[in-house]
Short mmCIF file of C-alpha atoms in Angstrom, two decimals:
data_model
loop_
_atom_site.label_atom_id
_atom_site.label_comp_id
_atom_site.label_asym_id
_atom_site.label_seq_id
_atom_site.Cartn_x
_atom_site.Cartn_y
_atom_site.Cartn_z
CA SER D 106 19.29 8.52 -22.05
CA ALA D 107 22.50 7.01 -22.07
CA VAL D 108 21.62 4.75 -19.10
CA GLY D 109 18.27 3.79 -20.42
CA ARG D 110 17.91 -0.07 -20.91
CA GLY D 111 15.03 0.23 -23.69
CA PRO D 112 15.97 -0.25 -27.53
CA GLU D 113 16.69 2.80 -29.71
CA VAL D 114 13.64 4.15 -31.40
CA PRO D 115 14.31 4.37 -35.01
CA PHE D 116 12.05 7.15 -35.70
CA ARG D 117 13.32 10.90 -36.90
CA SER D 118 10.98 13.63 -37.84
CA GLU D 119 10.91 17.20 -37.46
CA ALA D 120 7.12 17.42 -36.83
CA TYR D 121 5.07 14.50 -35.61
CA ASN D 122 2.03 13.55 -33.49
CA ILE D 123 2.13 11.22 -30.45
CA SER D 124 -1.22 9.24 -29.79
CA ALA D 125 -1.64 6.71 -27.15
CA VAL D 126 -4.10 3.63 -26.23
CA ALA D 127 -3.92 1.65 -23.13
CA ARG D 128 -4.82 -1.94 -22.35
CA GLY D 129 -4.38 -3.38 -19.03
CA LYS D 130 -1.00 -2.71 -17.80
CA GLU D 131 0.38 -1.80 -21.07
CA LEU D 132 0.40 1.70 -23.19
CA ARG D 133 1.00 1.99 -26.75
CA LEU D 134 2.35 5.15 -28.29
CA THR D 135 2.25 5.74 -31.95
CA LEU D 136 4.36 8.30 -33.49
CA SER D 137 3.15 9.52 -36.95
CA ALA D 138 4.89 12.34 -39.19
CA LEU D 139 2.62 15.43 -39.92
CA ASP D 140 3.48 14.93 -43.47
CA PRO D 141 3.05 11.04 -44.20
CA ALA D 142 4.26 11.61 -47.80
CA ALA D 143 7.74 13.19 -46.63
CA GLY D 144 8.18 11.80 -43.30
CA PRO D 145 8.99 8.30 -42.04
CA PRO D 146 6.59 5.54 -41.45
CA ALA D 147 4.75 5.36 -38.20
CA GLN D 148 6.37 3.91 -35.43
CA ASP D 149 4.67 2.07 -32.65
CA LEU D 150 6.13 1.53 -28.81
CA VAL D 151 4.47 -0.40 -26.17
CA PHE D 152 5.34 0.32 -22.65
CA ARG D 153 5.05 -1.60 -19.29
CA PHE D 154 5.55 0.77 -16.25
CA GLY D 155 6.73 -1.64 -13.65
CA MET D 156 6.41 -0.10 -9.92
CA SER D 157 7.38 3.55 -10.83
CA GLY D 158 7.34 4.13 -14.31
CA SER D 159 5.25 7.25 -15.57
CA PHE D 160 5.23 9.95 -18.33
CA ARG D 161 6.07 13.74 -17.30
CA LEU D 162 5.83 16.87 -19.30
CA SER D 163 8.59 19.22 -18.20
CA PRO D 164 11.02 22.08 -19.25
CA ALA D 165 13.88 20.50 -21.65
CA ALA D 166 16.46 22.47 -19.45
CA GLU D 167 15.12 20.83 -16.37
CA LEU D 168 14.72 17.33 -17.22
CA PRO D 169 13.72 14.97 -14.33
CA ARG D 170 16.07 12.38 -13.09
CA HIS D 171 15.66 9.08 -14.57
CA ALA D 172 14.15 10.26 -17.67
CA HIS D 173 15.02 7.41 -20.04
CA LEU D 174 13.06 8.43 -23.18
CA ARG D 175 12.31 12.04 -24.18
CA PHE D 176 10.24 13.62 -27.04
CA LEU D 177 11.03 17.01 -27.64
CA THR D 178 8.65 20.04 -28.68
CA ARG D 179 9.63 22.68 -30.89
CA GLU D 180 8.05 25.48 -29.10
CA SER D 181 9.97 28.03 -27.13
CA PRO D 182 11.11 27.62 -24.33
CA GLN D 183 11.23 23.81 -25.46
CA ARG D 184 9.70 21.20 -23.35
CA ALA D 185 10.01 17.22 -23.19
CA LEU D 186 7.70 14.48 -22.79
CA CYS D 187 9.60 12.13 -20.62
CA PHE D 188 9.18 8.41 -19.68
CA VAL D 189 10.47 8.59 -16.10
CA ASP D 190 11.28 5.39 -14.44
CA PRO D 191 13.39 5.57 -11.15
CA ARG D 192 13.49 1.94 -10.34
CA ARG D 193 13.90 0.83 -13.88
CA PHE D 194 11.23 -1.96 -13.65
CA GLY D 195 9.38 -0.44 -16.71
CA SER D 196 10.34 -1.11 -20.24
CA TRP D 197 9.37 -0.28 -23.84
CA ARG D 198 9.62 -2.38 -27.04
CA LEU D 199 9.16 -1.66 -30.69
CA GLY D 200 5.99 -2.73 -32.55
CA ASP D 201 2.22 -2.52 -31.93
CA ALA D 202 1.65 -6.03 -30.48
CA TRP D 203 0.41 -6.49 -26.97
CA GLN D 204 1.80 -9.27 -25.02
CA PRO D 205 0.04 -12.40 -26.20
CA GLU D 206 -0.33 -13.92 -22.62
CA ARG D 207 -2.37 -10.93 -21.49
CA GLY D 208 -6.13 -11.13 -21.41
CA PRO D 209 -8.80 -8.56 -22.07
CA CYS D 210 -8.41 -5.07 -20.21
CA VAL D 211 -10.54 -4.85 -17.02
CA VAL D 212 -11.22 -1.27 -17.96
CA SER D 213 -11.57 -0.98 -21.69
CA GLU D 214 -12.61 -4.42 -22.50
CA TYR D 215 -14.80 -5.31 -19.45
CA GLN D 216 -17.58 -7.75 -21.13
CA ALA D 217 -14.74 -9.68 -22.88
CA PHE D 218 -12.73 -9.67 -19.48
CA ARG D 219 -15.65 -11.12 -17.61
CA GLU D 220 -16.49 -13.66 -20.23
CA ASN D 221 -12.72 -14.93 -20.29
CA VAL D 222 -12.91 -15.55 -16.59
CA LEU D 223 -16.09 -17.23 -16.42
CA LYS D 224 -15.48 -19.56 -19.26
CA ASN D 225 -12.29 -20.75 -18.02
CA LEU D 226 -13.02 -21.59 -14.41
CA ASP D 227 -11.69 -25.31 -15.15
CA ASP D 228 -8.24 -23.91 -15.74
CA ARG D 229 -5.80 -24.89 -12.86
CA ALA D 230 -4.99 -21.38 -12.44
CA PHE D 231 -8.13 -20.98 -10.27
CA ASP D 232 -7.02 -23.67 -7.78
CA LYS D 233 -4.76 -20.90 -6.18
CA PRO D 234 -6.31 -18.29 -3.47
CA ILE D 235 -8.18 -15.52 -4.93
CA CYS D 236 -5.66 -13.00 -3.94
CA GLU D 237 -2.96 -14.82 -6.10
CA VAL D 238 -5.21 -15.19 -9.23
CA LEU D 239 -6.14 -11.43 -9.06
CA LEU D 240 -2.50 -10.85 -10.26
CA ASN D 241 -2.68 -13.40 -13.19
CA GLN D 242 -2.68 -10.92 -16.14
CA LYS D 243 -3.95 -13.78 -18.26
CA TYR D 244 -7.42 -13.27 -16.71
CA PHE D 245 -7.03 -9.80 -14.63
CA ASN D 246 -5.19 -7.62 -16.99
CA GLY D 247 -4.83 -4.46 -15.08
CA ILE D 248 -5.30 -5.45 -11.64
CA GLY D 249 -2.23 -5.00 -9.09
CA ASN D 250 -1.23 -5.33 -5.78
CA TYR D 251 -3.09 -2.25 -4.18
CA LEU D 252 -6.34 -2.92 -6.41
CA ARG D 253 -6.70 -6.48 -5.29
CA ALA D 254 -6.60 -5.62 -1.62
CA GLU D 255 -9.29 -2.75 -2.20
CA ILE D 256 -11.47 -5.09 -4.10
CA LEU D 257 -11.40 -7.94 -1.80
CA PHE D 258 -11.68 -5.53 1.31
CA ARG D 259 -14.89 -4.15 -0.14
CA LEU D 260 -16.51 -7.59 -0.68
CA LYS D 261 -15.37 -9.01 2.57
CA ILE D 262 -13.67 -11.98 0.73
CA PRO D 263 -10.92 -13.53 2.56
CA PRO D 264 -7.71 -13.25 0.41
CA PHE D 265 -6.88 -16.91 0.75
CA GLU D 266 -10.29 -18.28 -0.17
CA LYS D 267 -9.98 -20.65 -3.38
CA ALA D 268 -10.25 -18.54 -6.26
CA ARG D 269 -12.76 -21.26 -8.05
CA THR D 270 -15.08 -21.12 -5.01
CA VAL D 271 -15.27 -17.45 -5.05
CA LEU D 272 -16.02 -17.09 -8.95
CA GLU D 273 -18.27 -20.25 -9.36
CA ALA D 274 -20.78 -18.38 -7.16
CA LEU D 275 -21.02 -15.72 -10.01
CA LYS D 276 -22.59 -17.93 -12.62
CA GLU D 277 -25.45 -18.38 -10.56
CA GLN D 278 -25.71 -14.60 -10.25
CA GLU D 279 -25.41 -14.47 -13.92
CA ARG D 280 -28.29 -16.55 -14.64
CA ARG D 281 -30.43 -14.47 -12.19
CA LYS D 282 -29.64 -11.39 -13.96
CA LYS D 283 -30.71 -12.97 -17.37
CA ASP D 284 -34.09 -13.65 -15.79
CA PRO D 285 -36.54 -12.73 -18.61
CA SER D 286 -39.12 -11.66 -15.86
CA LEU D 287 -36.72 -8.91 -14.69
CA THR D 288 -37.18 -5.27 -16.10
CA LEU D 289 -34.23 -3.71 -17.21
CA SER D 290 -34.51 -1.09 -14.39
CA LYS D 291 -34.49 -3.91 -11.87
CA LYS D 292 -31.41 -5.63 -13.55
CA VAL D 293 -29.59 -2.21 -13.37
CA LYS D 294 -30.62 -1.77 -9.60
CA LEU D 295 -29.55 -5.37 -8.94
CA LYS D 296 -26.05 -4.70 -10.40
CA GLN D 297 -25.78 -1.39 -8.44
CA GLU D 298 -26.76 -2.58 -5.19
CA ASN D 299 -24.88 -6.05 -5.45
CA PRO D 300 -21.59 -5.53 -7.20
CA ASP D 301 -19.67 -8.72 -7.66
CA LEU D 302 -16.00 -9.14 -7.70
CA LEU D 303 -15.65 -9.16 -11.57
CA GLN D 304 -17.59 -5.83 -11.48
CA LEU D 305 -15.17 -4.23 -8.86
CA CYS D 306 -12.26 -5.33 -11.01
CA HIS D 307 -13.67 -2.68 -13.51
CA THR D 308 -15.18 0.06 -11.33
CA VAL D 309 -12.41 0.19 -8.70
CA PRO D 310 -9.83 1.11 -11.16
CA MET D 311 -12.24 3.38 -12.97
CA GLU D 312 -12.43 5.47 -9.68
CA VAL D 313 -8.57 5.98 -10.00
CA ILE D 314 -8.74 6.96 -13.71
CA MET D 315 -11.56 9.41 -13.06
CA ALA D 316 -9.47 11.11 -10.21
CA GLU D 317 -6.17 10.95 -12.07
CA LYS D 318 -5.78 14.84 -12.04
CA GLN D 319 -5.67 14.66 -8.44
CA LEU D 320 -3.69 11.33 -8.15
CA SER D 321 -1.47 11.45 -11.10
CA ASP D 322 1.74 12.76 -9.41
CA PRO D 323 2.69 10.60 -6.41
CA GLU D 324 5.72 13.02 -5.47
CA HIS D 325 3.32 15.76 -4.83
CA SER D 326 2.28 15.74 -1.26
CA ASP D 327 -1.35 16.96 -1.63
CA ASN D 328 -1.89 14.28 -4.53
CA TYR D 329 -0.25 11.45 -2.44
CA THR D 330 -2.37 12.46 0.64
CA ALA D 331 -5.76 12.39 -1.61
CA PHE D 332 -4.53 8.83 -2.89
CA LYS D 333 -3.95 7.51 0.82
CA ASN D 334 -7.43 9.01 1.84
CA TRP D 335 -9.08 7.07 -1.11
CA LEU D 336 -7.36 3.76 0.14
CA GLN D 337 -9.74 1.67 2.29
CA CYS D 338 -7.47 -1.32 3.06
CA TYR D 339 -3.99 -1.32 1.29
CA LEU D 340 -1.24 0.08 3.89
CA VAL D 341 -4.25 1.25 6.08
CA PRO D 342 -3.39 1.41 9.77
CA GLY D 343 -5.20 -1.51 11.71
CA MET D 344 -5.19 -3.82 8.73
CA SER D 345 -3.42 -7.33 8.56
CA SER D 346 -0.95 -8.41 6.05
CA LEU D 347 0.68 -11.63 4.80
CA ARG D 348 3.12 -12.70 2.23
CA ASP D 349 1.32 -14.80 -0.65
CA ARG D 350 3.32 -17.73 -2.39
CA SER D 351 4.84 -15.36 -5.03
CA GLY D 352 6.49 -13.10 -2.33
CA ARG D 353 3.97 -10.16 -2.73
CA THR D 354 2.26 -8.67 0.44
CA ILE D 355 -1.61 -8.56 0.62
CA TRP D 356 -3.52 -6.43 3.12
CA PHE D 357 -6.93 -7.57 4.54
CA GLN D 358 -9.32 -7.48 7.27
CA GLY D 359 -10.38 -10.52 9.51
CA GLU D 360 -9.66 -14.01 8.67
CA PRO D 361 -6.90 -14.84 5.85
CA GLY D 362 -8.80 -17.91 4.59
CA PRO D 363 -8.24 -21.59 4.41
CA MET D 364 -5.43 -21.55 1.83
CA ALA D 365 -3.19 -19.10 4.13
CA PRO D 366 0.43 -19.83 3.81
CA LYS D 367 1.45 -22.09 6.66
CA GLY D 368 3.93 -20.77 9.15
CA GLN D 369 3.29 -17.28 8.78
CA ARG D 370 1.07 -15.10 11.22
CA PRO D 371 -0.85 -11.90 9.98
CA ARG D 372 1.11 -8.86 10.83
CA LYS D 373 -0.99 -5.71 11.86
CA THR D 374 -0.27 -2.32 10.47
CA PRO D 375 0.30 -0.07 13.47
CA ARG D 376 -2.33 2.63 14.07
CA LYS D 377 -0.91 6.09 14.38
CA LYS D 378 -1.15 7.54 17.99
CA SER D 379 -3.15 10.65 18.10
CA PRO D 380 -0.87 13.44 19.65
CA GLN D 381 -1.59 14.11 23.30
CA PRO D 382 -2.03 17.71 24.25
CA LYS D 383 0.89 18.95 26.61
CA ALA D 384 -0.06 19.25 30.54
CA GLU D 385 0.00 22.73 32.02
CA PRO D 386 3.01 23.10 34.31
CA GLU D 387 0.63 23.93 37.29
CA ALA D 388 -1.55 21.00 36.58
CA LEU D 389 0.82 17.91 36.07
CA SER D 390 -0.98 14.38 35.92
CA PRO D 391 -0.20 12.14 38.67
CA LYS D 392 2.59 9.41 37.94
CA VAL D 393 1.03 5.94 36.43
CA THR D 394 2.91 2.96 37.07
CA PRO D 395 3.38 0.23 34.33
CA ARG D 396 0.93 -2.17 35.95
CA ALA D 397 -1.91 0.55 36.31
CA SER D 398 -1.21 1.41 32.64
CA LYS D 399 -1.80 -2.09 31.38
CA GLN D 400 -4.90 -2.43 33.56
CA ARG D 401 -6.25 0.59 31.82
CA ARG D 402 -5.39 -0.82 28.41
CA ARG D 403 -7.22 -4.18 29.17
CA ALA D 404 -10.32 -2.11 30.41
CA ALA D 405 -10.17 -0.03 27.22
CA GLY D 406 -10.93 -3.32 25.15
CA ASN D 407 -7.30 -4.95 24.19
CA PRO D 408 -5.77 -2.87 21.65
CA PRO D 409 -3.68 -4.50 18.71
CA LYS D 410 -0.42 -6.14 19.99
CA SER D 411 1.61 -3.76 18.10
CA GLU D 412 0.36 -0.87 20.05
CA GLU D 413 0.90 -2.78 23.21
CA LYS D 414 4.45 -3.41 22.17
CA GLU D 415 5.15 0.19 21.36
CA GLU D 416 3.53 1.17 24.81
CA GLU D 417 5.67 -1.35 26.68
CA LYS D 418 8.75 0.24 25.03
CA GLU D 419 7.79 3.68 26.15
CA GLU D 420 7.25 2.19 29.65
CA GLU D 421 10.50 0.51 29.75
CA ALA D 422 12.23 3.89 28.75
CA ASP D 423 10.45 5.46 31.77
CA ARG D 424 11.56 2.97 34.21
CA PRO D 425 14.73 3.42 36.28
CA GLY D 426 17.63 1.48 35.21
CA LYS D 427 19.58 -1.13 37.20
CA GLY D 428 22.92 -0.79 39.22
CA ARG D 429 24.69 2.23 38.92
CA ALA D 430 22.45 4.02 36.44
CA ARG D 431 19.65 3.40 38.83
CA ARG D 432 21.69 4.85 41.84
CA SER D 433 22.76 7.87 39.85
CA ARG D 434 19.09 8.76 39.15
CA LYS D 435 18.23 8.58 42.70
CA VAL D 436 21.10 10.95 43.62
CA ILE D 437 20.07 13.28 41.08
CA ALA D 438 16.45 13.22 41.86
CA ALA D 439 17.04 13.89 45.58
CA PRO D 440 16.59 17.26 47.18
CA ALA D 441 19.72 19.15 47.85
CA SER D 442 21.02 19.12 51.61
CA PRO D 443 23.68 21.20 53.37
CA GLU D 444 26.87 19.19 53.59
CA VAL D 445 28.08 17.76 56.87
CA PRO D 446 31.93 17.60 57.67
CA LEU D 447 33.21 13.96 57.76
CA SER D 448 34.48 14.47 61.38
CA VAL D 449 31.15 15.33 62.45
CA ARG D 450 29.46 12.31 61.01
CA ARG D 451 32.03 9.99 62.64
CA SER D 452 31.53 11.37 66.14
CA ARG D 453 27.90 11.15 65.80
CA ARG D 454 28.14 7.52 65.08
CA THR D 455 30.50 7.03 67.73
CA SER D 456 28.24 8.50 70.20
CA ALA D 457 25.17 6.58 68.92
CA ARG D 458 27.06 3.36 69.66
CA ARG D 459 28.15 4.33 73.05
CA GLY D 460 24.87 5.54 74.19
CA LYS D 461 22.94 2.58 72.71
CA ASP D 462 22.50 0.59 76.07
CA ALA D 463 22.96 3.49 78.39
CA ALA D 464 20.20 5.08 80.76
CA PRO D 465 18.80 8.06 79.15
CA ALA D 466 20.63 11.34 80.44
CA VAL D 467 18.39 13.20 83.11
#
């Protein structure tokens, strides 16, 4: 497109194939002419998707917004395979080379990924908290923000525990799994019942990949609902969050860990309040004072502070105001009474003052 930031693609062919292979957070497309003898040489493009990049197949006459690269079909009506990136964090480059600083893929190269982590635990990168190391693509190629939260939550690992402390324990597990006295079935059972962090770095992304037909289009409300239901920690109400030293937000449950950033307090994602049924007109509930409602909350088990703040705001909104606004509410709320003429009211006050010390009439 005219506003696309990627380089021009020097490939022109009337009929060609597109094939793809993924590695971690990168995807390589290969364009190859159907007739290699008459067509141009194959062209490779390596994509990074950023936060919002995706591929979408749509009618050529109804291109989606932010379709920065389009591959047109020859059918009628014509369609277009588009690289769509609303936030423009994604990119593509010419050539077939993966980024050299990225390690083995957590999905397609699991064994190499595992070995790459365990043999390099002396690297200074592992002096950082585990939540920050999980975003290091040199060792965890393919793990992003929501995946790290889900992995650590399932293992109940504090996000700001030192990475080396967490991963050194896996070496002992490796030795136990290689025990010659264990049968193959026992080794498989041990892995299934006690998955470690590196295993979940493989299996958790696979859960999303296997459900891609349901989760592939975040703009479709049903699919987005399915994705939200799959999440157990990331953005889930009731979970806590902190910003790590790179500025990314990590969601977790429980204590953050010994390496948590100083000066920050974990924020809780507010829980959604369940809708209350409306009271019937003839069975109105009695008025509850703010003090009584707070006592009820304490008795119910101290809900999160975010809920308390919301409830306090609602209580403040229900309380009468001060000064003129308060008086006006009282006037409006008072029952209507017949108007008494001013002259009658004055005469009543005068007679009351005069007869204050007099003997009662007989």
